[in-house]
Coordinates of C-alpha atoms in Angstrom, one line a residue:
Chain U
M514 CA 80.8 109.5 121.9
S515 CA 84.5 108.4 122.5
L516 CA 86.4 106.4 120.0
S517 CA 89.2 103.9 120.8
I518 CA 92.2 104.0 118.3
A519 CA 95.0 101.5 118.1
H520 CA 98.5 102.6 117.1
L521 CA 102.2 101.6 117.4
G522 CA 103.5 102.6 120.8
P523 CA 105.1 103.5 123.2
P524 CA 104.0 107.2 123.3
G525 CA 106.1 109.6 121.2
T526 CA 106.3 107.4 118.1
Y527 CA 105.5 109.0 114.7
A528 CA 102.4 106.6 114.6
E529 CA 101.2 108.2 117.8
Q530 CA 101.8 111.7 116.4
A531 CA 99.7 110.8 113.3
T532 CA 96.9 109.5 115.6
V533 CA 96.9 112.7 117.6
L534 CA 96.6 114.8 114.4
Y535 CA 93.7 112.6 113.3
V536 CA 92.0 112.9 116.7
N537 CA 92.5 116.7 116.7
W538 CA 90.9 117.0 113.3
L539 CA 88.1 114.7 114.4
T540 CA 87.4 116.7 117.5
Q541 CA 87.4 120.0 115.7
T542 CA 85.1 118.6 112.9
T543 CA 82.6 116.6 115.0
G544 CA 83.3 117.1 118.7
T545 CA 84.1 113.4 118.9
E546 CA 86.7 112.5 121.5
A547 CA 89.1 109.5 121.3
M548 CA 91.2 107.3 123.5
L549 CA 94.7 106.3 122.1
C550 CA 95.6 102.6 122.6
P551 CA 99.3 101.9 122.0
Y552 CA 100.3 98.4 120.8
P553 CA 103.9 97.0 120.6
S554 CA 103.7 96.3 116.9
I555 CA 101.8 97.4 113.8
A556 CA 100.3 93.8 113.3
Q557 CA 99.0 93.9 116.9
S558 CA 97.4 97.3 116.3
L559 CA 95.5 95.9 113.3
Q560 CA 94.6 92.7 115.1
A561 CA 93.2 94.7 118.0
L562 CA 90.9 96.4 115.5
A563 CA 90.0 93.2 113.8
T564 CA 89.0 91.5 117.1
G565 CA 86.9 94.5 118.2
K566 CA 89.3 95.7 121.0
T567 CA 89.4 99.1 119.3
Q568 CA 87.2 100.9 116.8
L569 CA 89.9 102.3 114.6
A570 CA 93.6 101.9 113.9
V571 CA 96.2 104.3 112.5
V572 CA 99.0 102.5 110.7
P573 CA 102.0 103.6 108.6
V574 CA 101.7 102.6 104.9
E575 CA 104.9 104.0 103.2
N576 CA 107.8 106.3 103.9
S577 CA 109.2 108.5 101.1
I578 CA 112.7 107.3 101.7
E579 CA 112.4 103.7 103.0
G580 CA 109.3 102.7 101.0
S581 CA 106.4 100.4 101.9
V582 CA 105.7 99.3 105.4
T583 CA 105.4 95.6 104.6
M584 CA 104.0 94.6 107.9
T585 CA 100.9 96.8 107.3
M586 CA 100.3 95.4 103.9
D587 CA 100.8 91.8 104.8
T588 CA 98.5 92.1 107.9
L589 CA 95.8 93.9 105.9
W590 CA 95.8 91.2 103.3
Q591 CA 95.6 88.4 105.9
L592 CA 92.9 90.0 108.1
D593 CA 90.5 90.3 105.3
S594 CA 87.9 92.3 107.1
L595 CA 89.3 95.8 107.3
Q596 CA 88.5 99.0 105.4
I597 CA 90.6 102.1 104.9
H598 CA 88.7 105.2 105.9
S599 CA 91.2 108.1 105.5
A600 CA 94.9 108.8 104.6
L601 CA 97.1 111.4 106.1
V602 CA 100.7 112.4 105.5
L603 CA 103.1 113.2 108.3
P604 CA 106.4 115.1 107.7
I605 CA 109.3 113.3 109.5
A606 CA 112.0 115.4 111.1
H607 CA 114.4 113.5 113.2
T608 CA 116.3 115.0 116.2
L609 CA 119.2 113.7 118.2
I610 CA 118.2 113.5 121.8
S611 CA 120.8 113.2 124.6
C612 CA 121.7 114.5 128.0
A613 CA 125.4 114.8 126.9
A614 CA 126.8 118.3 126.9
S615 CA 128.1 118.0 123.4
L616 CA 128.4 115.6 120.4
D617 CA 132.0 114.7 121.5
E618 CA 130.7 112.8 124.6
I619 CA 128.4 110.5 122.7
K620 CA 129.5 106.9 122.2
T621 CA 126.2 105.1 121.3
V622 CA 123.1 106.1 119.3
Y623 CA 119.9 104.1 119.6
S624 CA 116.9 104.2 117.3
H625 CA 114.5 102.3 115.0
P626 CA 116.5 100.8 112.1
Q627 CA 114.5 103.0 109.6
A628 CA 115.4 106.1 111.5
L629 CA 119.1 105.1 111.7
A630 CA 119.0 104.4 107.9
Q631 CA 117.4 107.8 107.2
C632 CA 120.1 109.6 109.2
Q633 CA 123.2 107.6 108.0
G634 CA 124.8 110.5 106.1
W635 CA 124.5 112.9 109.1
L636 CA 125.8 110.2 111.5
G637 CA 128.7 109.5 109.3
A638 CA 129.6 113.2 109.1
F639 CA 129.1 114.3 112.7
L640 CA 129.4 111.0 114.8
P641 CA 131.6 108.8 112.6
N642 CA 132.9 106.7 115.5
V643 CA 129.8 106.0 117.6
Q644 CA 128.1 102.6 117.8
L645 CA 124.7 102.5 116.2
I646 CA 122.1 100.2 118.0
P647 CA 118.8 99.4 116.2
I648 CA 115.8 99.0 118.5
N649 CA 112.0 98.4 118.2
S650 CA 110.8 102.0 118.0
T651 CA 112.3 105.5 118.1
T652 CA 111.1 106.0 121.6
E653 CA 112.2 102.7 123.3
A654 CA 115.6 104.0 124.5
L655 CA 114.5 107.4 125.7
Q656 CA 114.2 106.4 129.4
K657 CA 117.8 105.3 129.5
L658 CA 119.2 108.7 128.5
E659 CA 119.1 110.4 131.9
D660 CA 121.2 107.6 133.5
D661 CA 123.9 107.6 130.8
L662 CA 125.4 110.8 129.4
T663 CA 127.3 108.9 126.6
I664 CA 124.2 107.7 124.8
A665 CA 121.8 109.4 122.4
A666 CA 118.5 108.5 120.6
I667 CA 117.0 109.5 117.3
A668 CA 113.3 110.4 117.6
S669 CA 110.9 113.3 116.9
S670 CA 111.2 116.7 118.7
R671 CA 107.8 115.9 120.1
A672 CA 109.2 112.8 121.8
A673 CA 111.9 114.9 123.4
E674 CA 109.2 117.2 124.8
L675 CA 107.1 114.3 126.0
Y676 CA 110.0 112.7 127.9
N677 CA 111.4 116.2 128.9
L678 CA 114.8 115.5 127.3
P679 CA 117.2 117.9 125.6
I680 CA 117.7 118.0 121.9
L681 CA 121.4 118.2 120.7
A682 CA 120.7 118.5 116.9
R683 CA 117.5 119.0 114.8
N684 CA 116.5 118.0 111.3
I685 CA 119.3 115.4 111.0
N686 CA 117.6 113.3 108.3
D687 CA 119.6 113.0 105.1
Y688 CA 116.7 113.8 102.9
P689 CA 114.6 116.9 103.9
E690 CA 111.5 115.7 102.0
N691 CA 111.0 112.8 104.4
C692 CA 107.4 111.9 105.1
T693 CA 105.3 108.9 106.0
R694 CA 101.8 108.2 104.8
F695 CA 99.3 106.6 107.3
W696 CA 95.9 105.0 106.9
V697 CA 93.0 105.3 109.3
V698 CA 91.4 101.8 109.2
S699 CA 88.1 100.5 110.6
Q700 CA 86.3 97.1 110.4
A701 CA 84.5 96.8 107.1
E702 CA 80.8 97.8 107.3
A703 CA 81.2 98.9 110.9
D704 CA 78.7 101.3 112.4
I705 CA 81.5 103.6 113.3
I706 CA 82.0 104.6 109.7
H707 CA 78.6 106.3 109.6
Q708 CA 79.5 108.4 112.7
L709 CA 82.6 109.8 111.2
P710 CA 82.5 113.0 109.1
A711 CA 81.4 112.4 105.5
Q712 CA 84.1 112.9 102.9
N713 CA 84.5 112.8 99.2
P714 CA 86.7 109.8 98.5
T715 CA 89.6 110.4 96.0
H716 CA 91.5 107.1 96.3
T717 CA 90.8 103.4 96.3
S718 CA 93.2 100.7 97.4
I719 CA 93.0 97.2 96.2
A720 CA 95.1 94.1 96.1
F721 CA 95.0 91.1 93.8
T722 CA 96.9 88.0 92.6
V723 CA 97.2 87.1 88.9
P724 CA 96.6 83.6 87.6
A725 CA 100.0 82.6 86.2
N726 CA 103.5 83.7 85.6
V727 CA 102.9 84.4 81.8
P728 CA 103.9 87.4 79.7
G729 CA 101.4 90.1 80.3
A730 CA 99.7 88.6 83.4
L731 CA 100.1 91.9 85.2
L732 CA 99.6 93.9 82.0
K733 CA 95.9 93.2 81.6
P734 CA 94.8 94.7 85.0
L735 CA 96.9 97.8 84.4
Q736 CA 95.5 98.1 80.9
I737 CA 92.0 98.1 82.2
F738 CA 92.7 101.1 84.5
A739 CA 94.6 103.0 81.8
Q740 CA 91.9 102.6 79.2
L741 CA 89.4 104.0 81.7
G742 CA 91.6 106.9 82.5
I743 CA 92.1 105.8 86.1
N744 CA 95.6 106.7 87.4
L745 CA 97.6 104.3 89.5
S746 CA 99.4 106.3 92.2
R747 CA 101.2 103.3 93.6
I748 CA 101.8 99.7 92.7
E749 CA 103.7 97.4 95.1
S750 CA 104.4 93.7 94.9
R751 CA 104.5 91.4 97.9
P752 CA 105.3 87.7 98.1
T753 CA 102.3 85.4 98.4
K754 CA 104.5 83.5 100.9
R755 CA 103.7 80.2 99.0
S756 CA 106.8 80.0 96.9
L757 CA 109.6 82.3 95.6
G758 CA 108.4 84.2 92.5
E759 CA 104.7 84.3 93.3
Y760 CA 103.4 87.7 94.1
L761 CA 100.3 89.7 95.0
F762 CA 100.0 93.3 93.9
F763 CA 98.8 96.2 96.0
V764 CA 97.5 99.1 93.9
D765 CA 96.3 102.6 94.9
L766 CA 93.9 104.2 92.4
E767 CA 93.0 107.8 92.1
S768 CA 89.3 107.3 91.9
D769 CA 86.3 106.6 94.1
V770 CA 85.0 103.0 94.0
S771 CA 81.5 104.2 93.4
T772 CA 82.2 106.0 90.1
P773 CA 80.9 104.3 86.9
N774 CA 84.5 103.9 85.6
M775 CA 85.7 102.2 88.7
K776 CA 82.7 99.9 88.8
T777 CA 83.5 98.9 85.1
A778 CA 87.2 98.5 85.9
L779 CA 86.6 96.3 89.0
G780 CA 84.1 94.2 87.0
E781 CA 86.5 93.6 84.2
L782 CA 89.3 92.9 86.6
T783 CA 87.8 89.8 88.0
A784 CA 88.4 88.1 84.6
Y785 CA 92.1 88.6 84.9
T786 CA 92.8 88.1 88.6
E787 CA 92.7 85.1 91.0
V788 CA 91.8 86.8 94.3
I789 CA 90.9 90.5 94.6
K790 CA 90.4 92.4 97.8
I791 CA 89.0 96.0 97.9
F792 CA 90.2 97.9 100.9
G793 CA 87.8 100.8 100.4
S794 CA 87.8 104.4 99.1
Y795 CA 89.0 107.3 101.2
S796 CA 90.3 110.9 101.0
V797 CA 93.6 112.3 102.1
L798 CA 93.1 114.5 105.1
S799 CA 94.8 117.8 105.6
V800 CA 95.6 117.6 109.3
G801 CA 98.2 120.4 109.8
S802 CA 101.0 118.5 108.0
K803 CA 102.7 119.7 104.8
G804 CA 101.8 116.6 102.9
Chain D
M966 CA 143.8 82.5 90.7
S967 CA 142.1 83.4 94.0
L968 CA 139.0 85.6 94.1
S969 CA 137.9 87.9 96.9
I970 CA 134.2 88.0 97.6
A971 CA 132.4 90.4 99.9
H972 CA 129.3 89.3 101.8
L973 CA 127.3 90.2 104.9
G974 CA 129.1 89.0 108.0
P975 CA 130.1 88.0 110.6
P976 CA 130.7 84.3 109.6
G977 CA 127.6 82.1 109.8
T978 CA 125.1 84.4 108.1
Y979 CA 122.9 83.0 105.3
A980 CA 124.8 85.4 103.0
E981 CA 128.1 83.6 103.9
Q982 CA 126.4 80.2 103.4
A983 CA 125.3 81.3 99.9
T984 CA 128.9 82.5 99.2
V985 CA 130.3 79.2 100.3
L986 CA 127.9 77.3 98.0
Y987 CA 129.0 79.6 95.1
V988 CA 132.7 79.1 95.9
N989 CA 132.3 75.4 96.1
W990 CA 130.5 75.4 92.7
L991 CA 133.3 77.7 91.3
T992 CA 136.1 75.5 92.6
Q993 CA 134.5 72.3 91.2
T994 CA 133.9 73.9 87.8
T995 CA 137.1 75.8 87.3
G996 CA 139.5 75.1 90.1
T997 CA 139.3 78.7 91.2
E998 CA 139.7 79.4 94.9
A999 CA 138.2 82.3 96.8
M1000 CA 138.7 84.4 99.9
L1001 CA 135.5 85.3 101.8
C1002 CA 135.4 89.0 103.0
P1003 CA 132.7 89.6 105.6
Y1004 CA 131.3 93.2 105.9
P1005 CA 128.9 94.6 108.6
S1006 CA 126.2 95.5 106.2
I1007 CA 124.9 94.7 102.7
A1008 CA 125.6 98.3 101.6
Q1009 CA 129.2 98.0 102.7
S1010 CA 129.6 94.6 100.9
L1011 CA 128.5 96.3 97.6
Q1012 CA 130.6 99.5 98.3
A1013 CA 133.7 97.2 98.9
L1014 CA 133.1 95.8 95.4
A1015 CA 132.5 99.2 93.8
T1016 CA 135.7 100.6 95.2
G1017 CA 137.8 97.6 94.1
K1018 CA 138.4 96.1 97.6
T1019 CA 136.9 92.8 96.4
Q1020 CA 136.3 91.3 93.0
L1021 CA 132.8 89.9 93.7
A1022 CA 130.0 90.4 96.2
V1023 CA 127.2 88.0 97.1
V1024 CA 124.0 89.8 98.3
P1025 CA 120.4 88.8 99.1
V1026 CA 117.8 90.1 96.7
E1027 CA 114.5 88.7 98.0
N1028 CA 113.0 86.3 100.5
S1029 CA 110.0 84.2 99.7
I1030 CA 108.2 85.4 102.8
E1031 CA 109.5 88.9 103.6
G1032 CA 110.0 90.1 100.0
S1033 CA 112.6 92.4 98.6
V1034 CA 115.8 93.2 100.4
T1035 CA 115.5 96.9 99.9
M1036 CA 119.0 97.8 100.9
T1037 CA 120.4 95.7 98.1
M1038 CA 118.2 97.3 95.5
D1039 CA 118.7 100.9 96.7
T1040 CA 122.5 100.4 96.9
L1041 CA 122.6 98.8 93.4
W1042 CA 120.7 101.8 91.9
Q1043 CA 122.9 104.3 93.7
L1044 CA 126.3 102.7 92.8
D1045 CA 125.6 102.6 89.2
S1046 CA 128.6 100.6 88.1
L1047 CA 127.8 97.0 89.1
Q1048 CA 126.7 94.0 87.1
I1049 CA 124.9 90.8 88.1
H1050 CA 126.7 87.7 87.1
S1051 CA 124.7 84.8 88.7
A1052 CA 121.7 84.1 90.9
L1053 CA 121.3 81.3 93.4
V1054 CA 118.5 80.3 95.8
L1055 CA 119.2 79.2 99.3
P1056 CA 116.6 77.4 101.5
I1057 CA 116.2 79.1 104.8
A1058 CA 115.7 77.1 108.0
H1059 CA 115.9 79.1 111.2
T1060 CA 116.9 77.7 114.6
L1061 CA 116.7 79.2 118.1
I1062 CA 120.2 79.2 119.6
S1063 CA 120.7 79.7 123.3
C1064 CA 122.7 78.4 126.3
A1065 CA 119.5 78.5 128.4
A1066 CA 118.4 75.1 129.7
S1067 CA 114.8 75.7 128.5
L1068 CA 112.6 78.2 126.7
D1069 CA 111.2 79.4 130.0
E1070 CA 114.5 81.0 130.9
I1071 CA 114.7 83.2 127.8
K1072 CA 114.0 86.9 128.2
T1073 CA 115.5 88.4 125.0
V1074 CA 115.8 87.2 121.4
Y1075 CA 118.2 88.8 119.0
S1076 CA 118.3 88.5 115.2
H1077 CA 118.2 90.3 111.9
P1078 CA 114.7 92.0 111.4
Q1079 CA 113.9 89.7 108.5
A1080 CA 114.5 86.6 110.6
L1081 CA 112.5 87.9 113.5
A1082 CA 109.6 88.7 111.0
Q1083 CA 109.9 85.2 109.5
C1084 CA 109.5 83.6 112.9
Q1085 CA 106.9 85.9 114.4
G1086 CA 104.2 83.2 114.6
W1087 CA 106.5 80.8 116.4
L1088 CA 107.8 83.5 118.8
G1089 CA 104.2 84.5 119.6
A1090 CA 103.2 80.9 120.4
F1091 CA 106.3 79.8 122.3
L1092 CA 108.0 82.9 123.6
P1093 CA 105.1 85.4 123.9
N1094 CA 106.7 87.6 126.6
V1095 CA 110.3 87.9 125.4
Q1096 CA 111.8 91.1 124.1
L1097 CA 112.7 90.9 120.4
I1098 CA 115.8 92.9 119.5
P1099 CA 116.6 93.5 115.8
I1100 CA 120.3 93.6 114.9
N1101 CA 122.5 93.9 111.8
S1102 CA 122.8 90.2 111.0
T1103 CA 121.6 86.8 112.3
T1104 CA 125.1 86.1 113.8
E1105 CA 126.0 89.4 115.4
A1106 CA 124.7 88.4 118.8
L1107 CA 126.0 84.8 118.9
Q1108 CA 129.2 85.7 120.9
K1109 CA 127.0 87.1 123.8
L1110 CA 125.1 83.9 124.4
E1111 CA 127.7 82.1 126.5
D1112 CA 127.8 85.0 129.0
D1113 CA 124.1 85.4 129.3
L1114 CA 121.8 82.4 129.7
T1115 CA 118.6 84.6 129.4
I1116 CA 119.2 85.5 125.7
A1117 CA 118.7 83.6 122.5
A1118 CA 119.5 84.3 118.8
I1119 CA 117.7 83.2 115.6
A1120 CA 120.2 82.0 113.0
S1121 CA 121.0 78.9 110.9
S1122 CA 121.9 75.5 112.3
R1123 CA 125.2 76.0 110.5
A1124 CA 125.9 79.1 112.6
A1125 CA 125.2 77.2 115.8
E1126 CA 127.9 74.6 114.6
L1127 CA 130.4 77.3 113.7
Y1128 CA 130.1 79.0 117.1
N1129 CA 129.7 75.7 118.9
L1130 CA 126.5 76.7 120.5
P1131 CA 123.4 74.6 121.5
I1132 CA 120.2 74.7 119.4
L1133 CA 117.0 74.9 121.5
A1134 CA 114.5 74.6 118.7
R1135 CA 114.8 73.8 114.9
N1136 CA 112.7 74.9 111.9
I1137 CA 111.0 77.7 113.7
N1138 CA 110.1 79.7 110.6
D1139 CA 106.4 80.2 110.2
Y1140 CA 106.4 79.1 106.5
P1141 CA 108.3 75.9 105.6
E1142 CA 108.9 77.0 102.0
N1143 CA 111.2 79.8 103.1
C1144 CA 114.1 80.6 100.7
T1145 CA 116.2 83.6 99.8
R1146 CA 117.5 84.5 96.3
F1147 CA 121.0 85.9 96.1
W1148 CA 122.9 87.7 93.3
V1149 CA 126.6 87.3 92.6
V1150 CA 127.7 90.8 91.5
S1151 CA 130.9 92.1 89.9
Q1152 CA 132.0 95.5 88.6
A1153 CA 130.6 96.2 85.2
E1154 CA 133.0 95.2 82.4
A1155 CA 135.5 93.9 84.9
D1156 CA 138.2 91.4 83.7
I1157 CA 137.0 89.0 86.3
I1158 CA 133.9 88.3 84.3
H1159 CA 135.9 86.6 81.5
Q1160 CA 137.6 84.4 84.0
L1161 CA 134.4 82.9 85.4
P1162 CA 132.7 79.9 83.8
A1163 CA 130.7 80.7 80.7
Q1164 CA 126.9 80.4 81.2
N1165 CA 123.8 80.8 79.1
P1166 CA 122.1 83.7 80.7
T1167 CA 118.3 83.2 81.2
H1168 CA 117.4 86.4 83.1
T1169 CA 118.0 90.1 82.8
S1170 CA 117.5 92.7 85.6
I1171 CA 116.8 96.3 84.9
A1172 CA 115.5 99.4 86.8
F1173 CA 113.9 102.5 85.5
T1174 CA 111.9 105.6 86.3
V1175 CA 108.9 106.7 84.3
P1176 CA 108.3 110.4 83.2
A1177 CA 105.1 111.3 85.0
N1178 CA 102.4 110.2 87.3
V1179 CA 99.8 109.8 84.5
P1180 CA 97.5 106.9 83.7
G1181 CA 99.4 104.3 81.9
A1182 CA 103.0 105.6 82.6
L1183 CA 104.0 102.1 83.8
L1184 CA 101.7 100.4 81.3
K1185 CA 103.8 101.2 78.2
P1186 CA 107.0 99.6 79.4
L1187 CA 105.1 96.4 80.4
Q1188 CA 103.3 96.4 77.1
I1189 CA 106.6 96.5 75.2
F1190 CA 107.8 93.3 77.0
A1191 CA 104.4 91.5 76.7
Q1192 CA 104.1 92.2 72.9
L1193 CA 107.6 90.7 72.4
G1194 CA 106.7 87.7 74.5
I1195 CA 109.2 88.5 77.3
N1196 CA 107.9 87.4 80.7
L1197 CA 108.4 89.5 83.8
S1198 CA 109.3 87.3 86.7
R1199 CA 109.3 90.2 89.2
I1200 CA 108.3 93.8 89.4
E1201 CA 109.1 95.9 92.4
S1202 CA 108.7 99.6 93.1
R1203 CA 111.0 101.6 95.3
P1204 CA 110.8 105.3 96.3
T1205 CA 113.0 107.7 94.4
K1206 CA 113.6 109.4 97.7
R1207 CA 112.7 112.7 96.2
S1208 CA 109.1 112.9 97.2
L1209 CA 106.3 110.7 98.4
G1210 CA 104.6 109.1 95.4
E1211 CA 107.6 109.0 93.1
Y1212 CA 108.9 105.6 92.3
L1213 CA 111.5 103.7 90.4
F1214 CA 110.7 100.2 89.2
F1215 CA 113.0 97.1 89.3
V1216 CA 112.1 94.5 86.8
D1217 CA 113.4 90.9 86.3
L1218 CA 112.9 89.6 82.7
E1219 CA 113.1 86.0 81.6
S1220 CA 115.4 86.6 78.7
D1221 CA 119.1 87.3 77.8
V1222 CA 119.9 90.9 77.0
S1223 CA 121.7 89.9 73.8
T1224 CA 118.6 88.3 72.1
P1225 CA 117.0 90.3 69.3
N1226 CA 113.7 90.6 71.2
M1227 CA 115.4 92.1 74.2
K1228 CA 117.4 94.5 72.1
T1229 CA 114.2 95.7 70.5
A1230 CA 112.5 95.9 73.9
L1231 CA 115.2 97.9 75.5
G1232 CA 115.5 100.2 72.5
E1233 CA 111.7 100.9 72.6
L1234 CA 111.8 101.3 76.4
T1235 CA 114.0 104.5 76.2
A1236 CA 111.1 106.4 74.7
Y1237 CA 108.9 105.7 77.8
T1238 CA 111.4 105.9 80.6
E1239 CA 113.4 108.7 82.2
V1240 CA 116.4 106.9 83.5
I1241 CA 117.1 103.2 82.8
K1242 CA 119.8 101.0 84.2
I1243 CA 120.6 97.5 83.0
F1244 CA 122.2 95.3 85.7
G1245 CA 123.1 92.6 83.3
S1246 CA 122.1 89.1 82.2
Y1247 CA 122.7 86.0 84.3
S1248 CA 121.7 82.4 84.9
V1249 CA 120.3 80.8 88.1
L1250 CA 122.9 78.4 89.4
S1251 CA 122.1 75.0 90.9
V1252 CA 124.4 74.9 93.9
G1253 CA 123.1 72.1 96.0
S1254 CA 120.0 74.0 97.2
K1255 CA 116.4 72.9 96.6
G1256 CA 115.6 76.2 94.9

């Protein structure tokens, strides 16, 4: 059996790195092999899955410094038919990649805006006069480096290896505890789920809207979980896109959806929410990362 | 008296447009004039204010489609010495600006990442094969357009007028009800506050961290506000940047900080929070926008 997995490309992105870790784990556990399918955006990765072009997708959910990946959450809410199967955490260590002989020669640095933001302190200290150019992914500018010795890119050390390019500085992110959480997603009720290794789910992710902007509208849902001893590991609001001030809430719960407490909680929740979507229960995989 | 006001530049951005609306309101109300000071990023606008280079700053807080402007919230939390004085809501209508004769000639579209995200449906339908380049502001690329007929930028129609550039398509945002909320910010306790028109504050913004990741850690603060009949108009989580899964919460409350209920609430809140910051009370100005 060979699986197809959508992820943000081009090769060398952190999303691809997370996908490779997942595939290695899968191969070791079950012997299953997989084909990686890079897409130019996160939304397109999830759409490829929803339309059956791939069987799984690996998408970033949140970064410890920059916060939620809103495109993942908005697309998941819109597509309506997807289910989270696993989570994994990837440590992020940015490197400065360039064919320049030294830092003095660098005039321009390219990277994804999140990576530039995560290295702004280091850039201010060591390259205070360079021009910073935000681009679509950490790997998009790598092919330019050999032709121009005055430019550099911020990406992973793995990307430097893949493209056979020299690293001028390692671990340049301002916060050492930088990591990104990814979700492995399938279509809901897809056959593929039964072919993956069985796990003991520890987390459930849901999203809901509350009926009106009154005192305590959000309080009641949170109260239900607290009274049943179910911990929220994350709550995140997103605009409904209807009008300013209307939100939907994404909540990660530390419990399996099939436990009696969770069944009670989700049953009670319907009385206090407008629309509720359950994205499934999953476990956090140990795939060789420190997370 | 002439005021200096920092905002995201260069001229023609929505932040500048919001600043102009605020200044017009201020001039009509008090006769006060103001000098606009554009900065290359939102963080630099707030830092200019914090270091006394300007007396006010106008910064975007949230967009009805794309949600919170995380750079504003993270910088406000870090700087620690700023106070919100007013809010205002600006309707957002994006246009495609280019010197190309038709859409077919366009190969690249530049804009701020939020603007690109707000037009992704339109771009997918009408310019499916172009390269999308995120840049620091909607107006940063406008000066390039006359020299290169294959590029376009997404910005306001006002920006096209300012730079005397042709509009190829109007109202290209995917959701028509697109608006952005801005805050007018001063230094806390600054003299300038007493020189601005007196208002009846209707909202208070605060941010806090909760002690531990236990069931109900966030529940207690919300309970305090609900029991005192104080409505939350927004709750937003941001990473503490210490480790994945640790958050701080930004909350907007529909009440003035000087009311007895709010004094009680904020007093009780200290028992259930680690760090709490009060960004001040303010009213939402009507400045000629539909918001």
